[in-house]
Short mmCIF file of C-alpha atoms in Angstrom, two decimals:
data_model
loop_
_atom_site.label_atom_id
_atom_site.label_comp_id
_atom_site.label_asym_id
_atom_site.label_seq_id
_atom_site.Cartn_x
_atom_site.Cartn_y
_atom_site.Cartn_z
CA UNK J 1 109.47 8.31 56.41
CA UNK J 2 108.90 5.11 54.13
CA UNK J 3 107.41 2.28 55.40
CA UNK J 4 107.22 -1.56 54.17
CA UNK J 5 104.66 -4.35 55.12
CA UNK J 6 106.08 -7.71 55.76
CA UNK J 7 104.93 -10.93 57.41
CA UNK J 8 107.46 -11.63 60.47
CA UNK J 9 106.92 -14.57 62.95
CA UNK J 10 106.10 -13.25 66.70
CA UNK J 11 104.73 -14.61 69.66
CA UNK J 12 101.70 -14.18 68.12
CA UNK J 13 102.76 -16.90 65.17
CA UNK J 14 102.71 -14.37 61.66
CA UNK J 15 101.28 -11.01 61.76
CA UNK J 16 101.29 -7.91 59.07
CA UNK J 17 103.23 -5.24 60.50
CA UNK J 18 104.53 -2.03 58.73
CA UNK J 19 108.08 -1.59 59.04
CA UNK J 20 109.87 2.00 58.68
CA UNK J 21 113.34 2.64 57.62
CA UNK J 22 113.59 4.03 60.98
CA UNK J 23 114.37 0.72 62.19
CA UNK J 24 117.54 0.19 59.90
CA UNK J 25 118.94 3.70 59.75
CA UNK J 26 119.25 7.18 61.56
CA UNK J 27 116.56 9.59 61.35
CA UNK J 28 117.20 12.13 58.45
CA UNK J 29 117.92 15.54 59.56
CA UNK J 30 115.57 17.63 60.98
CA UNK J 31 114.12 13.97 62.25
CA UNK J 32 112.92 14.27 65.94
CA UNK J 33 112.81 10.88 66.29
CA UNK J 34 113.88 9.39 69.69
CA UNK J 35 113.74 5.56 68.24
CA UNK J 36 115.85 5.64 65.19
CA UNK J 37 119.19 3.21 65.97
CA UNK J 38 122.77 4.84 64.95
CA UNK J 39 123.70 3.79 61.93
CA UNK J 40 126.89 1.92 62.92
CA UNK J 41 126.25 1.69 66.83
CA UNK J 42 127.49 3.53 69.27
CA UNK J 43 131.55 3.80 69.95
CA UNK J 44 133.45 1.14 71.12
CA UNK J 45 130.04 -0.79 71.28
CA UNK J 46 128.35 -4.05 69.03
CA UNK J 47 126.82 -2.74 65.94
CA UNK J 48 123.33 -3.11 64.89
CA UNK J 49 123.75 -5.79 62.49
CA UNK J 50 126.18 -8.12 65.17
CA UNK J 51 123.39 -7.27 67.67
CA UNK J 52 120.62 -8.86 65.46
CA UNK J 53 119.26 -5.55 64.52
CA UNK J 54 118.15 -4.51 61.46
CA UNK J 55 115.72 -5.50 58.25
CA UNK J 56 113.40 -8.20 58.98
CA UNK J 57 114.37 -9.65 55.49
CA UNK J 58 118.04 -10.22 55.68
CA UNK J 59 117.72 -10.93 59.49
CA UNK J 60 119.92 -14.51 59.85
CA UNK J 61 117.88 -16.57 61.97
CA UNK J 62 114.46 -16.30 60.38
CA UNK J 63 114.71 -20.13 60.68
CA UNK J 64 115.16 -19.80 64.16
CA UNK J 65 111.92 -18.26 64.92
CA UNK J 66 108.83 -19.55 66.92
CA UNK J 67 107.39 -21.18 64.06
CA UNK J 68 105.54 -24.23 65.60
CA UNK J 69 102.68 -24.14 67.89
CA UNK J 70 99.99 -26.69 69.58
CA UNK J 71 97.08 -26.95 67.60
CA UNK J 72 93.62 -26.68 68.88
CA UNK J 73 92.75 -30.21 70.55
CA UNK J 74 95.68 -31.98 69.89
CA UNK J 75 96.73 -32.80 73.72
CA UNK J 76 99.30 -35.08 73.77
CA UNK J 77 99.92 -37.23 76.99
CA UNK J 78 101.70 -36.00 80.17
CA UNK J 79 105.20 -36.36 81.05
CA UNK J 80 106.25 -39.40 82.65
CA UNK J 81 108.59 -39.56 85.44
CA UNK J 82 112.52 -40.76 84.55
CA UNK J 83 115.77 -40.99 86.97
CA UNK J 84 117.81 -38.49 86.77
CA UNK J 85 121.40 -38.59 87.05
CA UNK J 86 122.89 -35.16 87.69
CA UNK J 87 126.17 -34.70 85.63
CA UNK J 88 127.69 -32.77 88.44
CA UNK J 89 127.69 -35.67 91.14
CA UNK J 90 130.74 -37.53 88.63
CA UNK J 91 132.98 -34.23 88.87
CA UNK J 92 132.87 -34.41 93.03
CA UNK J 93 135.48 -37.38 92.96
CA UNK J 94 137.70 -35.17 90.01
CA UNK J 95 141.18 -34.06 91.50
CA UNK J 96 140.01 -30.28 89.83
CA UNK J 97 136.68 -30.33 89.75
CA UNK J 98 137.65 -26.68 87.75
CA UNK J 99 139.69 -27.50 85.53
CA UNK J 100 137.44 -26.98 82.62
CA UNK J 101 138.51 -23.34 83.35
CA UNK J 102 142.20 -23.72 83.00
CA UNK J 103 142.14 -22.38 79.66
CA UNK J 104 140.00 -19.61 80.56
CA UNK J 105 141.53 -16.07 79.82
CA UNK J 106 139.16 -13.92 82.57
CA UNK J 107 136.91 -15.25 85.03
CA UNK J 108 135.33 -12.25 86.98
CA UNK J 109 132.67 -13.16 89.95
CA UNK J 110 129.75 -11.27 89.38
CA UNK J 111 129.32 -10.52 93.15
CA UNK J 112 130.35 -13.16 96.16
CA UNK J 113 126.85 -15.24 96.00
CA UNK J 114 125.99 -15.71 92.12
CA UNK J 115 127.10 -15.36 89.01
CA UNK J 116 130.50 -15.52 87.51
CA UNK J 117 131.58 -14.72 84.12
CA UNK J 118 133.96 -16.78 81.98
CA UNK J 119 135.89 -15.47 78.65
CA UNK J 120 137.98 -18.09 76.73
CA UNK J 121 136.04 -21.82 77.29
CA UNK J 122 134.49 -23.20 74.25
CA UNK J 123 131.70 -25.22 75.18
CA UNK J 124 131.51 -27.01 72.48
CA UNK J 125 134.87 -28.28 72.71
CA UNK J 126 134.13 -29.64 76.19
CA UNK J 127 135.01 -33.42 76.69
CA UNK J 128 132.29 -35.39 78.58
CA UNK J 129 134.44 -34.67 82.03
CA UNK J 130 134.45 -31.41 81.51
CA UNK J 131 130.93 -31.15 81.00
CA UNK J 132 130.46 -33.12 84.48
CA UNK J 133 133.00 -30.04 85.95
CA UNK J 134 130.70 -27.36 84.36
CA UNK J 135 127.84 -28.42 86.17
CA UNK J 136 129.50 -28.97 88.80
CA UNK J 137 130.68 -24.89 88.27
CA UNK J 138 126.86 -23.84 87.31
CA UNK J 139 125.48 -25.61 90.74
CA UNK J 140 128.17 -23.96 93.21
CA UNK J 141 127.65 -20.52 91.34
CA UNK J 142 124.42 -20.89 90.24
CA UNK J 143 124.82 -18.71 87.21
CA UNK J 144 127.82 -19.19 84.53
CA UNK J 145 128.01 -16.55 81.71
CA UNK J 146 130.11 -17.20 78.95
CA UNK J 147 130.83 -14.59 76.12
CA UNK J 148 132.44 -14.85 72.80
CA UNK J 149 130.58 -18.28 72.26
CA UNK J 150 131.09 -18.18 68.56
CA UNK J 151 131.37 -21.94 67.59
CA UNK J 152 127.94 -23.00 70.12
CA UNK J 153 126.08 -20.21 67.82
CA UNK J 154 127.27 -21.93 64.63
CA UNK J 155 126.91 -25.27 65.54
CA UNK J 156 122.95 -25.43 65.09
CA UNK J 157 119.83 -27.02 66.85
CA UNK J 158 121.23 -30.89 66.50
CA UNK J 159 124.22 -29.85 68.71
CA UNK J 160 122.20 -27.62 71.08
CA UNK J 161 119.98 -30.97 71.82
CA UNK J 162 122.89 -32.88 72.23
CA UNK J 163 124.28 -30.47 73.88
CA UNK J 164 121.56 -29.91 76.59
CA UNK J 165 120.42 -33.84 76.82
CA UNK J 166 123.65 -34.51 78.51
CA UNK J 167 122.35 -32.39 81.29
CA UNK J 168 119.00 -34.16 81.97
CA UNK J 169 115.87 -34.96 79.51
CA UNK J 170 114.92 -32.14 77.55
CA UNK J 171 111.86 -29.96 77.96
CA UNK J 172 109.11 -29.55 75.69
CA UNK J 173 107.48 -26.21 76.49
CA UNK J 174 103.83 -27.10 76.79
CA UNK J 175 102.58 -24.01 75.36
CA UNK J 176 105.64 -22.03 73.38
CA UNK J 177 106.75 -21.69 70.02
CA UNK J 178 109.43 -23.48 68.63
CA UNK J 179 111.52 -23.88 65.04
CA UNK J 180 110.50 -26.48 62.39
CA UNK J 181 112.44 -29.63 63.73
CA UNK J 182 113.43 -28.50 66.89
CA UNK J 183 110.95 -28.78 69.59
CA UNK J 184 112.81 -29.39 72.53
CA UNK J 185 114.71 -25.82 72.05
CA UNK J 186 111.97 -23.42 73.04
CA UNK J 187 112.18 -19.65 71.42
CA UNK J 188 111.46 -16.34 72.57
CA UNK J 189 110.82 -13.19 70.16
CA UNK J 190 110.13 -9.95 71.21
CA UNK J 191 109.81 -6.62 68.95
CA UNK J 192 107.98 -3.80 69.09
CA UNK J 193 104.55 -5.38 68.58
CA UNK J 194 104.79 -8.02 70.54
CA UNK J 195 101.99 -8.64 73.53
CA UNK J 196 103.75 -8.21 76.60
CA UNK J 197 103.04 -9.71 79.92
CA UNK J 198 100.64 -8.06 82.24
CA UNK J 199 101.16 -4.29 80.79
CA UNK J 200 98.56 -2.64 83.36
CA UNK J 201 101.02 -3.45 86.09
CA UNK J 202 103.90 -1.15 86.84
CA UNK J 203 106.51 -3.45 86.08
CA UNK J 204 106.33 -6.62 83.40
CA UNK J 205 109.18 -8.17 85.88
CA UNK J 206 108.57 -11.14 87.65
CA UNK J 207 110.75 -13.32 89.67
CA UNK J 208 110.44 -16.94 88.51
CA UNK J 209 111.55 -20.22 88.02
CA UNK J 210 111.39 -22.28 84.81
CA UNK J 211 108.55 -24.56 84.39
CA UNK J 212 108.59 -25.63 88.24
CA UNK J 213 105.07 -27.00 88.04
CA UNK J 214 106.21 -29.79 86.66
CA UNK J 215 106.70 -33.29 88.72
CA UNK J 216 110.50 -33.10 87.29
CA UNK J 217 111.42 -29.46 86.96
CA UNK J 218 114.54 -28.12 84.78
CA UNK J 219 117.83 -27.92 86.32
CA UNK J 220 120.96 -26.44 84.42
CA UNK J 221 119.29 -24.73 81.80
CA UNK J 222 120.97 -22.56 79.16
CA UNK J 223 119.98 -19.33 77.43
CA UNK J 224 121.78 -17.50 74.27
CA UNK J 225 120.43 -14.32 72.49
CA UNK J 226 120.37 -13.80 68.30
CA UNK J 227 118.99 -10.34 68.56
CA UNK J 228 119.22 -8.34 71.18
CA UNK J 229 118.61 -4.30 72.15
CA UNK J 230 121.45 -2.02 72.50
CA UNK J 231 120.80 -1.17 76.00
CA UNK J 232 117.84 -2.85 77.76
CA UNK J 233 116.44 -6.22 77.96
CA UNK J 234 118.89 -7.41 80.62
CA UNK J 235 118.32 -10.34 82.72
CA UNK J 236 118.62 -10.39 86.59
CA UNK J 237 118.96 -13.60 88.42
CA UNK J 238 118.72 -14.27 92.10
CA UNK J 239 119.69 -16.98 94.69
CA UNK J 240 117.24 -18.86 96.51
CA UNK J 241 120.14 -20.80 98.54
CA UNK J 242 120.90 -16.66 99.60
CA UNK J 243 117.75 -15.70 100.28
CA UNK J 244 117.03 -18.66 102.41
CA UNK J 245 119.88 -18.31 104.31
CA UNK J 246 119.28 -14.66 105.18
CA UNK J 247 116.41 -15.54 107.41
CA UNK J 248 116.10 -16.65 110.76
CA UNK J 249 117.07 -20.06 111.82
CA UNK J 250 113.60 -21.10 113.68
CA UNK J 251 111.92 -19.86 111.01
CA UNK J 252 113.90 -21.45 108.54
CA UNK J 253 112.83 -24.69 110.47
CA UNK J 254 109.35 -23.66 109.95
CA UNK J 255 109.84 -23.00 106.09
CA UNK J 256 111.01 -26.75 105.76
CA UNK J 257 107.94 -28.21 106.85
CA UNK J 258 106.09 -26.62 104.34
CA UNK J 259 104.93 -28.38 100.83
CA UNK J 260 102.82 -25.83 98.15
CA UNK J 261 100.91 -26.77 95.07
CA UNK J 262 102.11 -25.73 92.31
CA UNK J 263 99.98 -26.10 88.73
CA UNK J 264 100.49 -24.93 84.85
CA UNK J 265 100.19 -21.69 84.29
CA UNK J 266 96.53 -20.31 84.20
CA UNK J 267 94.99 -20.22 80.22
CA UNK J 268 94.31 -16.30 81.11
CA UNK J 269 97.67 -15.79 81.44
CA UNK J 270 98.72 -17.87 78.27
CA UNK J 271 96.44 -16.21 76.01
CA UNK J 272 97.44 -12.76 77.77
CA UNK J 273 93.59 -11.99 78.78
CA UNK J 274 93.24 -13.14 75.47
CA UNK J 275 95.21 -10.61 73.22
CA UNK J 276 96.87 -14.04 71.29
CA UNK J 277 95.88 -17.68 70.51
CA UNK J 278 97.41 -20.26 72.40
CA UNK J 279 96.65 -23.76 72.79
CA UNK J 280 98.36 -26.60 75.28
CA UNK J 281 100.06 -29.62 73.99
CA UNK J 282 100.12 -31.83 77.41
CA UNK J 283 97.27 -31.61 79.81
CA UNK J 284 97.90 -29.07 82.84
CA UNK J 285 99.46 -30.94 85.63
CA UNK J 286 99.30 -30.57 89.47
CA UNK J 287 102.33 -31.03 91.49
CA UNK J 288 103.10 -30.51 95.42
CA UNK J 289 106.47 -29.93 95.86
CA UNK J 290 108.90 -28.78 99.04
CA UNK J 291 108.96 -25.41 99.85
CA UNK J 292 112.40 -25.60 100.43
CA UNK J 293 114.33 -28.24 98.86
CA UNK J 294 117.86 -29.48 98.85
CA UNK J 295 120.59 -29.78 96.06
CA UNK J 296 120.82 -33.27 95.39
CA UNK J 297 124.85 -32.59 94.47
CA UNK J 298 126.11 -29.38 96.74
CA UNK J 299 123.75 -30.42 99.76
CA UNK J 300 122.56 -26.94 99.82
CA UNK J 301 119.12 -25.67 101.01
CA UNK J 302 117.47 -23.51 98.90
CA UNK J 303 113.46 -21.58 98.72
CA UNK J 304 111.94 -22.77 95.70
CA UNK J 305 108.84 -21.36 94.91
CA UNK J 306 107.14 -19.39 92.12
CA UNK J 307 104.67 -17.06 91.65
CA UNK J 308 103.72 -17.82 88.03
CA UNK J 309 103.08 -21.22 89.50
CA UNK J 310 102.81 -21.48 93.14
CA UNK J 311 98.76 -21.73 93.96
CA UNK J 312 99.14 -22.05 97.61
CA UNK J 313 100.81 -23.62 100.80
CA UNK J 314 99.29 -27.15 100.96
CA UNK J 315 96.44 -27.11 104.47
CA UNK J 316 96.54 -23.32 104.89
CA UNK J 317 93.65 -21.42 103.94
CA UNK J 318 94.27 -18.65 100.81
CA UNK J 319 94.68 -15.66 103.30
CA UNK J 320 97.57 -17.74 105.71
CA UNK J 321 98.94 -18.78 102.50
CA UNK J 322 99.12 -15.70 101.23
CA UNK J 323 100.56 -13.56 103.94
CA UNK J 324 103.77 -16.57 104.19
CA UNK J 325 104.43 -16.79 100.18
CA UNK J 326 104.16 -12.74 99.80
CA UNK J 327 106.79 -11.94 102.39
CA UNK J 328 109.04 -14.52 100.82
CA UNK J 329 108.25 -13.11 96.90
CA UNK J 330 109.08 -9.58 98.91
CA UNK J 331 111.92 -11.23 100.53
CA UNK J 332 113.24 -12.29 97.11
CA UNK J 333 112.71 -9.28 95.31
CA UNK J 334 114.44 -7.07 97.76
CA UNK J 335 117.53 -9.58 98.65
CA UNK J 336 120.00 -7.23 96.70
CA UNK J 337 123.03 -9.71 98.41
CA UNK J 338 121.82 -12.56 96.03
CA UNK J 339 121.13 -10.79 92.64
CA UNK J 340 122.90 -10.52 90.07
CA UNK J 341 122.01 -8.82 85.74
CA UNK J 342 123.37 -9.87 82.57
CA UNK J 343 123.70 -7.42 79.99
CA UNK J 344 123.63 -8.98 76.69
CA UNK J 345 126.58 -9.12 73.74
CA UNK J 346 126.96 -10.90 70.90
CA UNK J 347 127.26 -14.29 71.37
CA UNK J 348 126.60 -15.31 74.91
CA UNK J 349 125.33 -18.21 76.40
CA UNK J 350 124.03 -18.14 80.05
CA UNK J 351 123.92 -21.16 82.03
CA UNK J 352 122.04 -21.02 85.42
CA UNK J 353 120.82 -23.69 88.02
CA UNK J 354 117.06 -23.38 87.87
CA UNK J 355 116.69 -25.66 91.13
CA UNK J 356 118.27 -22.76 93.22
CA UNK J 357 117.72 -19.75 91.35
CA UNK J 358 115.23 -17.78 90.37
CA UNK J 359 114.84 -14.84 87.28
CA UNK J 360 113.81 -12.10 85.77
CA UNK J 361 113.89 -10.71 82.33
CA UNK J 362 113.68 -6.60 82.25
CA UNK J 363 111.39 -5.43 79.19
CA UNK J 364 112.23 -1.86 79.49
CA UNK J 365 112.98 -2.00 75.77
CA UNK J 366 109.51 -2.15 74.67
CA UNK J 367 108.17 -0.21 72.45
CA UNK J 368 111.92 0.00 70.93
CA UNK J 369 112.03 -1.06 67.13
CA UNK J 370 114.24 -3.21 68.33
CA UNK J 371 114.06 -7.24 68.64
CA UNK J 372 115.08 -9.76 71.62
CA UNK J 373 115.18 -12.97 70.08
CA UNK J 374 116.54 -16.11 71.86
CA UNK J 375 116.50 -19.83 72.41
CA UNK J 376 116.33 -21.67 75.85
CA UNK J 377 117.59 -25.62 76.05
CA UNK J 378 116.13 -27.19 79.18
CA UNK J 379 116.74 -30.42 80.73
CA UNK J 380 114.59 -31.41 83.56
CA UNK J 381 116.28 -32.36 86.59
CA UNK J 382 115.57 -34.63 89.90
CA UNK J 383 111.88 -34.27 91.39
CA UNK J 384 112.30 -31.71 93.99
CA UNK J 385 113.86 -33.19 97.16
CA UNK J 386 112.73 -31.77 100.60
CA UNK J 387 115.14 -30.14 102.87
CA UNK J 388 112.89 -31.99 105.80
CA UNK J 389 114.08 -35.74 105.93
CA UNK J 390 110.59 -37.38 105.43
CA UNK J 391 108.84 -34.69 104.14
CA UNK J 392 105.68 -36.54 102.17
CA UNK J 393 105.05 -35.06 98.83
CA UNK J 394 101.13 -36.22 98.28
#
């Protein structure tokens, strides 16, 4: 087996890795090799090369990669708060609030709670109404996926922040890697050397929600994949307006009276108990927010909490706090009603409602040759209204 060295951009900003043909084409005979990718895909499925697989050197979106990264020291100054006008309040007076979908050739509900996928809807052809009407669509259903999204691929970074900055301000990740130019679209790579989160645990899973330790956390957020496995590397999402309502009324009552702290995630788990540099480019915030908190456009109720960045329940010592927020993350986890996985294709942008969801990306690829490689646009929404009238958030 031949083998190449070339200088890729990871997580881990440029390393030397050695490549093998392995990656590109099927083992040669005789080859017991349980990694090699068929050369032309598997029937009736993507190939390789439309799945973003393949040579590092003719790969499309090397430009695309998460290039740009804080520097040691340079902390720029936190976020400061904005009003935020959610899109989806202008489509409750529309006669069709859906009509966006008219053209649509399949809509298919994932399962009654979540999630509904959507063939034939450009979104980059959407007027500004129909843009109100999709988030409208994204907050009722909490997850939209929309395949053969051709023209949103094509039509580059400056249309992605235009794009997304209709939806709320956009998010700056404060620690990730973005392109050259385009640091409000944060980027994921994976491949088979990338550091993985927390790999002496028995699953690198983790419910979540999108940078909810900050004051104004993201709302509808989209997600599209360059590269992605053949099989693997699916994303699961789950309702918190679901889970919430599966519980007990009185103690439902109890939940809303409840505010945690939530702060940046820890340095340890930045730098991955320090297997890669990373450096900050705000200063870590810390926020108290509802523990359950309303829609400010359905009127829904909804848990909202997150164990990247949940610390505690404000006034309850660690062990109280603990036992409440660990049935709830078991609560979540097993709520099979509200869940709902998206396996990936070519071309296929995921929109989801980060105020009432949270998710879960499945990295039972690695170790695969092959790459994930993918590009989140996130507006940040409304500070986090409390479910309790009066609820004080200090």
């Amino acid at each position: 087996m031949s083998s190449t060295t070339t200088t890729i951009i990871t997580e881990n900003k440029a390393e030397q890795i050695v490549e093998t043909t392995c990656n590109t084409v099927s083992a040669t005979a005789g080859s017991s090799s349980t990694l090699a990718l068929p050369l032309f895909g598997s029937p009736g499925q993507p190939t390789p090369k439309d799945r973003g697989q393949g040579p590092f050197e003719s790969y499309p979106y090397t430009d695309l990669l998460p290039k740009v990264y804080p520097n040691p020291g340079e902390i720029g100054e936190p976020l400061e708060d904005f009003v935020h006008v959610d899109p989806g309040m202008r489509a409750l007076s529309h006669p069709n609030p859906r009509k966006f979908l008219q053209g649509a050739t399949r809509i298919e509900n994932f399962c009654p709670t979540i999630g509904t996928e959507v063939e034939g809807v450009n979104l980059v052809k959407l007027t500004p109404e129909e843009r109100d009407e999709l988030a409208l669509e994204v907050a009722r259903r909490r997850v939209l996926v929309f395949r053969g999204q051709d023209d949103f691929f094509e039509a580059g970074g400056e249309f992605w922040k235009e794009f997304g900055s209709y939806f709320g301000r956009l998010h700056v990740h404060p620690t990730g890697g973005h392109p050259e130019g385009l640091p409000e679209i944060h980027m994921i790579y994976r491949d088979e050397n990338t550091v993985y989160y927390d790999t002496d645990n028995i699953t690198r899973g983790m419910w979540h929600t999108d940078m909810s330790h900050e004051r104004q956390p993201p709302g509808l957020t989209a997600f599209f994949l360059f590269a992605h496995p053949e099989s693997g590397g699916d994303t699961f999402f789950t309702s918190g307006v679901e889970a919430l309502k599966r519980l007990s009324p009185g103690f439902v009552e109890y939940l809303r009276t409840l505010r945690q702290i939530q702060s940046a995630v820890d340095p340890i788990q930045v730098t991955r108990n320090g297997t890669r540099s990373r450096n900050i480019r705000r200063p870590c915030v810390t926020t108290i927010h509802p523990l359950v908190r309303r829609h400010p456009v359905t009127g829904e109720e909804s848990l909202f909490l997150n164990p990247e960045a949940t610390k505690g329940i404000l006034g309850y010592k660690k062990q109280e706090s603990d036992l409440i927020l660990n049935f709830l993350y078991d609560h979540i986890a097993g709520g099979l009603e509200g869940q709902m996985r998206v396996k990936w294709a070519p071309k296929t942008v995921v929109l989801w409602d980060n105020r009432v969801t949270m998710h879960s990306a499945l990295f039972d690829f690695a170790g695969s040759p092959e790459r994930r490689h993918g590009a989140r646009i996130t507006p940040q929404a409304e500070r986090p209204i409390p479910a309790l009238d009066g609820l004080q958030l200090h």
